[in-house]
């Protein structure tokens, strides 16, 4: 017979049948004799037994025994029963039982138990409401109550909640309690108030391991990685405190994020010495540390010798490959994971999609999408946003839009991904409309959303719109503009030729301009041939990014275009003295799951003759359409070789090969590691009209989609 689980079980549900649980004799009395009623002690023993099995059927039947014998008003039994329902995962039944219990049966333990349950069930506002309700009944909180309600304050991330509870802590005399103090440190840290957390930590007369862990983890979460390492060093000096897996995992994460591989290796030695390598938590943190420090060989050694590898271990290794730009390896490890019967989760698929997006491997991304559909993760917003990003970066805006439309319960990450997709493809109007639609649905933008939105305005020349959104950041959305936002505004003004305004904005920023801001200004100076201001921006960049050859190349090219070859050679010489080399330009195209890479003047391909013959035909056709070569983009050539040099650019070689090998009418998708030149941009427009094809070129900055002789950028790029 199926046994229901009512909140207050009826008398017909009294009998308990369990082959695995030894029950008191009164529950097994023969049916022809009236069983003696159980005592509260016996019922308490029965609850103790049920707490080990955590079987909800047993709990409801014990509940029936307690109710029918009139013991539900005994606080100790009520408290145990509330706790048991929560341990069995039935928090709602626990709340309902609490609501029906008389006020006389509820004590501070009862209230604290329910507050704890709501906090653990990620219902912080309900926990706070219960805390206030308890106070209204005249029951005073104790140190356990405060330790239970403070995590709820941290979960809401509303600082005023925590500050009010802190005042009550002091008022009730628990300011020196070690458990309450640790909870306060944790609360302030999670509310991003590390100054208050540090003050609380320093004022505590006594600290235990939980206190130290709260401080280390708080510093880690707030990105104070060096300070987290310093606090960890202090823990090691304390004989009375033995660091555990949380301490070591946090320290390893801090080392990984600040690039401290040397100290990370020392922490590794301590982990081995203290026999903590048996903890998967520590092993995965160690793996992550080596990956983030760029020590992939050490990470792979740990991975291969780690014994049993769970899905988190595989995910960390895949993310390590992505972090170190080993995108193909990340995709391979998704296959290796499945071959070892480890089932990928949302993080696995999201990481693999990120890897395929980074190398624009559309066929591989589509294959992963098929696996996602079979695995049942299609409704995940995390994977949905990764799919949008993958399709967009692979040049298929239509598929990215379709992925967005299929997402239910869209988060700000999903909206931001779609806005970014439109921005990257030069569709500013759609990006702005998407932003307005997001606001209409009640979703608040975040830092990334506004970076993408401002970038869309920049690439479309929407100066008024850009200023409108920029000025609304702090006033309406409570987001202080960061370097990326200022870089977008400098780029916006610079593209429009308003270089003086761009410079003034750079100099008036409330935060010090970084390389992204000065880089935007240098790019604008290059486009508008303002050599004087460009030199100033380049000098700043040489200080901020001494190892970036791109800044030297850009300045050298500016001098060359102005005919100042002596200064251009001097910049190149300075670049050589600093041990820097220009990154060679290359373009690649995928044909039947194979990637073909071309460099400028490339003659290594087996179809070289056919490729150059196709280029010759293309040159004749575009000239008939009115093409005039823009020789200023052939900066390293002289005389008659300038035009010929343009026709041997890598993206044109890739285009010629794609026209030879792809079916008629199939879209051409070309990727380039540098910014495409203006003359190649013009040729691509003509080619899209001549061959009646969609041509998508993804360069280092954005996508250019050419159809019928036009580009989505509107020649404003």
Tab-separated table of N, CA, C and O in Angstrom, residues 51-154:
chain	number	residue	atom	x	y	z
A	51	UNK	N	17.448	9.928	12.192
A	51	UNK	CA	18.383	10.938	11.697
A	51	UNK	C	19.543	10.308	10.936
A	51	UNK	O	20.188	10.964	10.118
A	52	UNK	N	19.794	9.018	11.208
A	52	UNK	CA	20.867	8.319	10.499
A	52	UNK	C	20.410	7.837	9.124
A	52	UNK	O	21.161	7.868	8.156
A	53	UNK	N	19.161	7.402	9.015
A	53	UNK	CA	18.646	6.898	7.734
A	53	UNK	C	18.169	8.018	6.828
A	53	UNK	O	18.213	7.904	5.608
A	54	UNK	N	17.660	9.115	7.425
A	54	UNK	CA	17.132	10.264	6.677
A	54	UNK	C	16.085	9.820	5.648
A	54	UNK	O	16.084	10.272	4.504
A	55	UNK	N	15.223	8.947	6.069
A	55	UNK	CA	14.149	8.443	5.211
A	55	UNK	C	12.886	9.237	5.521
A	55	UNK	O	12.360	9.181	6.631
A	56	UNK	N	12.366	9.976	4.540
A	56	UNK	CA	11.223	10.850	4.786
A	56	UNK	C	9.990	10.060	5.215
A	56	UNK	O	9.160	10.540	5.997
A	57	UNK	N	9.866	8.824	4.726
A	57	UNK	CA	8.725	7.982	5.117
A	57	UNK	C	8.767	7.680	6.610
A	57	UNK	O	7.752	7.740	7.311
A	58	UNK	N	9.968	7.364	7.110
A	58	UNK	CA	10.115	7.119	8.543
A	58	UNK	C	9.808	8.377	9.354
A	58	UNK	O	9.164	8.318	10.406
A	59	UNK	N	10.272	9.526	8.858
A	59	UNK	CA	10.080	10.782	9.589
A	59	UNK	C	8.597	11.104	9.737
A	59	UNK	O	8.129	11.486	10.822
A	60	UNK	N	7.828	10.940	8.660
A	60	UNK	CA	6.397	11.252	8.741
A	60	UNK	C	5.677	10.302	9.694
A	60	UNK	O	4.731	10.695	10.394
A	61	UNK	N	6.130	9.044	9.765
A	61	UNK	CA	5.488	8.086	10.662
A	61	UNK	C	5.841	8.365	12.126
A	61	UNK	O	4.996	8.227	13.020
A	62	UNK	N	7.083	8.793	12.340
A	62	UNK	CA	7.456	9.191	13.709
A	62	UNK	C	6.681	10.453	14.095
A	62	UNK	O	6.234	10.597	15.238
A	63	UNK	N	6.520	11.338	13.129
A	63	UNK	CA	5.715	12.541	13.348
A	63	UNK	C	4.310	12.150	13.813
A	63	UNK	O	3.736	12.766	14.722
A	64	UNK	N	3.766	11.102	13.178
A	64	UNK	CA	2.429	10.637	13.559
A	64	UNK	C	2.410	10.150	15.002
A	64	UNK	O	1.478	10.431	15.772
A	65	UNK	N	3.448	9.405	15.395
A	65	UNK	CA	3.543	8.912	16.773
A	65	UNK	C	3.579	10.069	17.771
A	65	UNK	O	2.890	10.054	18.790
A	66	UNK	N	4.395	11.079	17.447
A	66	UNK	CA	4.522	12.231	18.348
A	66	UNK	C	3.194	12.966	18.467
A	66	UNK	O	2.771	13.360	19.563
A	67	UNK	N	2.505	13.119	17.351
A	67	UNK	CA	1.234	13.853	17.346
A	67	UNK	C	0.143	13.105	18.106
A	67	UNK	O	-0.564	13.669	18.952
A	68	UNK	N	-0.022	11.819	17.804
A	68	UNK	CA	-1.109	11.038	18.422
A	68	UNK	C	-0.898	10.845	19.920
A	68	UNK	O	-1.851	10.609	20.656
A	69	UNK	N	0.342	10.955	20.360
A	69	UNK	CA	0.611	10.788	21.785
A	69	UNK	C	0.729	12.130	22.511
A	69	UNK	O	1.176	12.184	23.658
A	70	UNK	N	0.343	13.199	21.803
A	70	UNK	CA	0.276	14.508	22.448
A	70	UNK	C	1.604	15.081	22.866
A	70	UNK	O	1.676	15.833	23.839
A	71	UNK	N	2.680	14.714	22.135
A	71	UNK	CA	4.022	15.174	22.525
A	71	UNK	C	4.571	16.274	21.620
A	71	UNK	O	5.735	16.662	21.760
A	72	UNK	N	3.745	16.748	20.686
A	72	UNK	CA	4.246	17.725	19.725
A	72	UNK	C	4.569	19.063	20.374
A	72	UNK	O	5.338	19.865	19.831
A	73	UNK	N	4.008	19.301	21.575
A	73	UNK	CA	4.263	20.574	22.257
A	73	UNK	C	5.560	20.549	23.061
A	73	UNK	O	5.939	21.568	23.645
A	74	UNK	N	6.227	19.382	23.118
A	74	UNK	CA	7.504	19.300	23.836
A	74	UNK	C	8.589	19.920	22.952
A	74	UNK	O	8.863	19.419	21.854
A	75	UNK	N	9.216	21.018	23.371
A	75	UNK	CA	10.163	21.740	22.515
A	75	UNK	C	11.286	20.876	21.954
A	75	UNK	O	11.643	20.998	20.787
A	76	UNK	N	11.847	19.983	22.778
A	76	UNK	CA	12.979	19.182	22.305
A	76	UNK	C	12.575	18.273	21.148
A	76	UNK	O	13.323	18.115	20.172
A	77	UNK	N	11.368	17.661	21.228
A	77	UNK	CA	10.892	16.794	20.148
A	77	UNK	C	10.543	17.613	18.903
A	77	UNK	O	10.817	17.203	17.769
A	78	UNK	N	9.919	18.759	19.101
A	78	UNK	CA	9.577	19.628	17.970
A	78	UNK	C	10.842	20.066	17.241
A	78	UNK	O	10.897	20.031	16.005
A	79	UNK	N	11.858	20.434	18.003
A	79	UNK	CA	13.100	20.899	17.390
A	79	UNK	C	13.781	19.790	16.589
A	79	UNK	O	14.275	20.020	15.480
A	80	UNK	N	13.786	18.568	17.157
A	80	UNK	CA	14.393	17.438	16.441
A	80	UNK	C	13.625	17.116	15.172
A	80	UNK	O	14.207	16.789	14.128
A	81	UNK	N	12.320	17.209	15.247
A	81	UNK	CA	11.478	16.900	14.091
A	81	UNK	C	11.677	17.936	12.984
A	81	UNK	O	11.779	17.589	11.798
A	82	UNK	N	11.759	19.209	13.359
A	82	UNK	CA	12.034	20.263	12.384
A	82	UNK	C	13.364	20.020	11.683
A	82	UNK	O	13.478	20.136	10.454
A	83	UNK	N	14.365	19.666	12.462
A	83	UNK	CA	15.698	19.421	11.913
A	83	UNK	C	15.698	18.224	10.965
A	83	UNK	O	16.343	18.249	9.913
A	84	UNK	N	14.932	17.177	11.339
A	84	UNK	CA	14.883	15.974	10.503
A	84	UNK	C	14.245	16.246	9.149
A	84	UNK	O	14.720	15.757	8.119
A	85	UNK	N	13.153	16.989	9.138
A	85	UNK	CA	12.519	17.329	7.863
A	85	UNK	C	13.505	18.074	6.964
A	85	UNK	O	13.580	17.826	5.757
A	86	UNK	N	14.260	18.992	7.545
A	86	UNK	CA	15.230	19.762	6.762
A	86	UNK	C	16.343	18.868	6.231
A	86	UNK	O	16.748	18.977	5.068
A	87	UNK	N	16.834	17.940	7.072
A	87	UNK	CA	17.901	17.035	6.642
A	87	UNK	C	17.449	16.122	5.511
A	87	UNK	O	18.254	15.680	4.689
A	88	UNK	N	16.140	15.834	5.478
A	88	UNK	CA	15.588	14.993	4.405
A	88	UNK	C	15.270	15.812	3.153
A	88	UNK	O	14.736	15.274	2.174
A	89	UNK	N	15.568	17.115	3.184
A	89	UNK	CA	15.332	17.956	2.024
A	89	UNK	C	13.921	18.493	1.912
A	89	UNK	O	13.532	19.006	0.860
A	90	UNK	N	13.131	18.401	2.994
A	90	UNK	CA	11.745	18.869	2.971
A	90	UNK	C	11.605	20.098	3.871
A	90	UNK	O	10.934	20.065	4.906
A	91	UNK	N	12.258	21.187	3.461
A	91	UNK	CA	12.255	22.405	4.255
A	91	UNK	C	10.845	23.003	4.341
A	91	UNK	O	10.449	23.540	5.379
A	92	UNK	N	10.075	22.877	3.271
A	92	UNK	CA	8.713	23.431	3.277
A	92	UNK	C	7.841	22.758	4.333
A	92	UNK	O	7.021	23.405	4.995
A	93	UNK	N	8.001	21.424	4.505
A	93	UNK	CA	7.242	20.723	5.538
A	93	UNK	C	7.682	21.169	6.931
A	93	UNK	O	6.871	21.252	7.850
A	94	UNK	N	8.979	21.458	7.047
A	94	UNK	CA	9.500	21.954	8.323
A	94	UNK	C	8.863	23.298	8.666
A	94	UNK	O	8.449	23.535	9.798
A	95	UNK	N	8.754	24.175	7.654
A	95	UNK	CA	8.145	25.492	7.862
A	95	UNK	C	6.668	25.355	8.228
A	95	UNK	O	6.160	26.040	9.130
A	96	UNK	N	5.973	24.440	7.536
A	96	UNK	CA	4.546	24.243	7.819
A	96	UNK	C	4.333	23.712	9.232
A	96	UNK	O	3.415	24.135	9.941
A	97	UNK	N	5.188	22.794	9.655
A	97	UNK	CA	5.096	22.256	11.015
A	97	UNK	C	5.337	23.354	12.040
A	97	UNK	O	4.629	23.463	13.044
A	98	UNK	N	6.336	24.187	11.770
A	98	UNK	CA	6.647	25.301	12.659
A	98	UNK	C	5.450	26.252	12.775
A	98	UNK	O	5.108	26.713	13.868
A	99	UNK	N	4.794	26.531	11.655
A	99	UNK	CA	3.663	27.465	11.644
A	99	UNK	C	2.490	26.947	12.459
A	99	UNK	O	1.753	27.724	13.086
A	100	UNK	N	2.298	25.610	12.471
A	100	UNK	CA	1.159	25.023	13.177
A	100	UNK	C	1.441	24.766	14.652
A	100	UNK	O	0.512	24.509	15.422
A	101	UNK	N	2.718	24.820	15.018
A	101	UNK	CA	3.060	24.568	16.424
A	101	UNK	C	2.651	25.770	17.281
A	101	UNK	O	2.642	26.911	16.829
A	102	UNK	N	2.314	25.498	18.522
A	102	UNK	CA	1.916	26.578	19.434
A	102	UNK	C	3.127	27.404	19.833
A	102	UNK	O	4.264	26.911	19.836
A	103	UNK	N	2.889	28.662	20.180
A	103	UNK	CA	3.990	29.540	20.572
A	103	UNK	C	4.707	29.025	21.812
A	103	UNK	O	5.913	29.205	21.968
A	104	UNK	N	3.960	28.335	22.688
A	104	UNK	CA	4.565	27.828	23.917
A	104	UNK	C	5.581	26.736	23.682
A	104	UNK	O	6.448	26.495	24.526
A	105	UNK	N	5.486	26.046	22.534
A	105	UNK	CA	6.427	24.956	22.250
A	105	UNK	C	7.668	25.445	21.514
A	105	UNK	O	8.583	24.672	21.260
A	106	UNK	N	7.701	26.736	21.172
A	106	UNK	CA	8.843	27.286	20.431
A	106	UNK	C	9.771	28.027	21.374
A	106	UNK	O	9.347	28.903	22.116
A	107	UNK	N	11.017	27.654	21.357
A	107	UNK	CA	12.019	28.381	22.125
A	107	UNK	C	13.080	28.922	21.167
A	107	UNK	O	12.944	28.814	19.940
A	108	UNK	N	14.137	29.485	21.690
A	108	UNK	CA	15.156	30.090	20.837
A	108	UNK	C	15.810	29.052	19.928
A	108	UNK	O	16.204	29.346	18.790
A	109	UNK	N	15.900	27.814	20.403
A	109	UNK	CA	16.474	26.742	19.575
A	109	UNK	C	15.582	26.473	18.371
A	109	UNK	O	16.059	26.261	17.247
A	110	UNK	N	14.269	26.486	18.588
A	110	UNK	CA	13.313	26.253	17.500
A	110	UNK	C	13.464	27.319	16.421
A	110	UNK	O	13.568	27.010	15.227
A	111	UNK	N	13.461	28.567	16.857
A	111	UNK	CA	13.587	29.664	15.898
A	111	UNK	C	14.935	29.614	15.179
A	111	UNK	O	15.006	29.791	13.957
A	112	UNK	N	15.992	29.364	15.918
A	112	UNK	CA	17.336	29.308	15.321
A	112	UNK	C	17.425	28.190	14.297
A	112	UNK	O	18.036	28.347	13.231
A	113	UNK	N	16.797	27.044	14.615
A	113	UNK	CA	16.798	25.915	13.689
A	113	UNK	C	16.161	26.294	12.360
A	113	UNK	O	16.700	26.015	11.285
A	114	UNK	N	15.003	26.958	12.426
A	114	UNK	CA	14.298	27.323	11.193
A	114	UNK	C	15.046	28.422	10.429
A	114	UNK	O	15.096	28.392	9.189
A	115	UNK	N	15.642	29.370	11.134
A	115	UNK	CA	16.437	30.414	10.481
A	115	UNK	C	17.610	29.785	9.734
A	115	UNK	O	17.913	30.147	8.589
A	116	UNK	N	18.256	28.827	10.384
A	116	UNK	CA	19.383	28.125	9.758
A	116	UNK	C	18.942	27.400	8.494
A	116	UNK	O	19.618	27.440	7.463
A	117	UNK	N	17.794	26.727	8.570
A	117	UNK	CA	17.285	25.990	7.420
A	117	UNK	C	17.029	26.912	6.233
A	117	UNK	O	17.391	26.601	5.092
A	118	UNK	N	16.404	28.047	6.492
A	118	UNK	CA	16.095	28.980	5.411
A	118	UNK	C	17.373	29.569	4.815
A	118	UNK	O	17.468	29.769	3.600
A	119	UNK	N	18.341	29.816	5.652
A	119	UNK	CA	19.613	30.352	5.171
A	119	UNK	C	20.332	29.329	4.294
A	119	UNK	O	20.832	29.661	3.216
A	120	UNK	N	20.349	28.066	4.736
A	120	UNK	CA	20.996	27.003	3.964
A	120	UNK	C	20.240	26.699	2.675
A	120	UNK	O	20.833	26.205	1.708
A	121	UNK	N	18.943	26.973	2.650
A	121	UNK	CA	18.125	26.710	1.461
A	121	UNK	C	18.135	27.888	0.486
A	121	UNK	O	17.314	27.952	-0.427
A	122	UNK	N	19.104	28.821	0.669
A	122	UNK	CA	19.224	30.002	-0.197
A	122	UNK	C	17.957	30.853	-0.200
A	122	UNK	O	17.534	31.373	-1.238
A	123	UNK	N	17.369	30.990	0.981
A	123	UNK	CA	16.204	31.857	1.153
A	123	UNK	C	16.523	32.884	2.239
A	123	UNK	O	15.948	32.869	3.326
A	124	UNK	N	17.490	33.767	1.949
A	124	UNK	CA	17.985	34.679	2.995
A	124	UNK	C	16.940	35.654	3.509
A	124	UNK	O	16.933	35.983	4.701
A	125	UNK	N	16.057	36.133	2.631
A	125	UNK	CA	15.064	37.108	3.086
A	125	UNK	C	14.037	36.465	4.017
A	125	UNK	O	13.548	37.103	4.949
A	126	UNK	N	13.727	35.185	3.772
A	126	UNK	CA	12.831	34.478	4.686
A	126	UNK	C	13.503	34.270	6.032
A	126	UNK	O	12.857	34.343	7.079
A	127	UNK	N	14.806	34.005	5.993
A	127	UNK	CA	15.549	33.835	7.252
A	127	UNK	C	15.527	35.135	8.053
A	127	UNK	O	15.319	35.119	9.280
A	128	UNK	N	15.720	36.265	7.378
A	128	UNK	CA	15.693	37.556	8.063
A	128	UNK	C	14.295	37.877	8.593
A	128	UNK	O	14.150	38.430	9.692
A	129	UNK	N	13.269	37.506	7.830
A	129	UNK	CA	11.895	37.738	8.281
A	129	UNK	C	11.598	36.928	9.540
A	129	UNK	O	10.950	37.420	10.476
A	130	UNK	N	12.084	35.680	9.575
A	130	UNK	CA	11.895	34.838	10.764
A	130	UNK	C	12.622	35.433	11.972
A	130	UNK	O	12.110	35.390	13.104
A	131	UNK	N	13.823	35.966	11.737
A	131	UNK	CA	14.586	36.575	12.824
A	131	UNK	C	13.805	37.740	13.428
A	131	UNK	O	13.704	37.867	14.665
A	132	UNK	N	13.234	38.584	12.581
A	132	UNK	CA	12.439	39.721	13.068
A	132	UNK	C	11.177	39.250	13.785
A	132	UNK	O	10.771	39.820	14.808
A	133	UNK	N	10.553	38.197	13.236
A	133	UNK	CA	9.340	37.639	13.854
A	133	UNK	C	9.653	37.085	15.236
A	133	UNK	O	8.880	37.255	16.186
A	134	UNK	N	10.792	36.424	15.385
A	134	UNK	CA	11.203	35.874	16.677
A	134	UNK	C	11.358	36.990	17.711
A	134	UNK	O	10.896	36.865	18.856
A	135	UNK	N	11.990	38.079	17.307
A	135	UNK	CA	12.199	39.188	18.234
A	135	UNK	C	10.870	39.796	18.681
A	135	UNK	O	10.726	40.226	19.828
A	136	UNK	N	9.897	39.826	17.754
A	136	UNK	CA	8.588	40.388	18.109
A	136	UNK	C	7.843	39.520	19.126
A	136	UNK	O	6.995	40.016	19.870
A	137	UNK	N	8.167	38.225	19.167
A	137	UNK	CA	7.503	37.339	20.135
A	137	UNK	C	8.120	37.456	21.529
A	137	UNK	O	7.633	36.829	22.476
A	138	UNK	N	9.200	38.213	21.638
A	138	UNK	CA	9.825	38.409	22.946
A	138	UNK	C	10.944	37.440	23.241
A	138	UNK	O	11.490	37.441	24.342
A	139	UNK	N	11.312	36.568	22.280
A	139	UNK	CA	12.412	35.624	22.481
A	139	UNK	C	13.711	36.289	22.042
A	139	UNK	O	13.810	36.808	20.924
A	140	UNK	N	14.698	36.270	22.908
A	140	UNK	CA	15.969	36.918	22.615
A	140	UNK	C	16.889	35.969	21.841
A	140	UNK	O	16.993	34.786	22.169
A	141	UNK	N	17.588	36.488	20.820
A	141	UNK	CA	18.539	35.633	20.074
A	141	UNK	C	19.762	35.328	20.918
A	141	UNK	O	20.165	36.127	21.779
A	142	UNK	N	20.350	34.168	20.691
A	142	UNK	CA	21.610	33.829	21.350
A	142	UNK	C	22.730	33.822	20.303
A	142	UNK	O	22.525	34.196	19.150
A	143	UNK	N	23.909	33.387	20.706
A	143	UNK	CA	25.048	33.433	19.774
A	143	UNK	C	24.849	32.502	18.586
A	143	UNK	O	25.321	32.777	17.481
A	144	UNK	N	24.108	31.389	18.794
A	144	UNK	CA	23.829	30.485	17.676
A	144	UNK	C	22.878	31.152	16.670
A	144	UNK	O	23.013	30.978	15.456
A	145	UNK	N	21.923	31.913	17.175
A	145	UNK	CA	20.980	32.615	16.299
A	145	UNK	C	21.705	33.620	15.426
A	145	UNK	O	21.475	33.699	14.211
A	146	UNK	N	22.591	34.397	16.043
A	146	UNK	CA	23.344	35.382	15.263
A	146	UNK	C	24.252	34.699	14.234
A	146	UNK	O	24.389	35.172	13.103
A	147	UNK	N	24.857	33.589	14.622
A	147	UNK	CA	25.710	32.858	13.682
A	147	UNK	C	24.904	32.300	12.518
A	147	UNK	O	25.443	32.081	11.427
A	148	UNK	N	23.591	32.078	12.740
A	148	UNK	CA	22.720	31.551	11.684
A	148	UNK	C	22.194	32.647	10.777
A	148	UNK	O	22.046	32.445	9.557
A	149	UNK	N	21.897	33.824	11.336
A	149	UNK	CA	21.272	34.880	10.538
A	149	UNK	C	22.300	35.714	9.766
A	149	UNK	O	21.983	36.281	8.711
A	150	UNK	N	23.539	35.788	10.238
A	150	UNK	CA	24.551	36.580	9.538
A	150	UNK	C	24.872	36.041	8.140
A	150	UNK	O	25.040	36.824	7.201
A	151	UNK	N	24.958	34.702	7.932
A	151	UNK	CA	25.134	34.209	6.559
A	151	UNK	C	23.995	34.619	5.634
A	151	UNK	O	24.209	34.805	4.432
A	152	UNK	N	22.782	34.748	6.174
A	152	UNK	CA	21.651	35.213	5.360
A	152	UNK	C	21.876	36.659	4.925
A	152	UNK	O	21.584	37.037	3.783
A	153	UNK	N	22.405	37.482	5.841
A	153	UNK	CA	22.736	38.874	5.479
A	153	UNK	C	23.783	38.896	4.368
A	153	UNK	O	23.697	39.701	3.431
A	154	UNK	N	24.767	38.011	4.486
A	154	UNK	CA	25.812	37.943	3.458
A	154	UNK	C	25.227	37.533	2.115
A	154	UNK	O	25.633	38.038	1.063
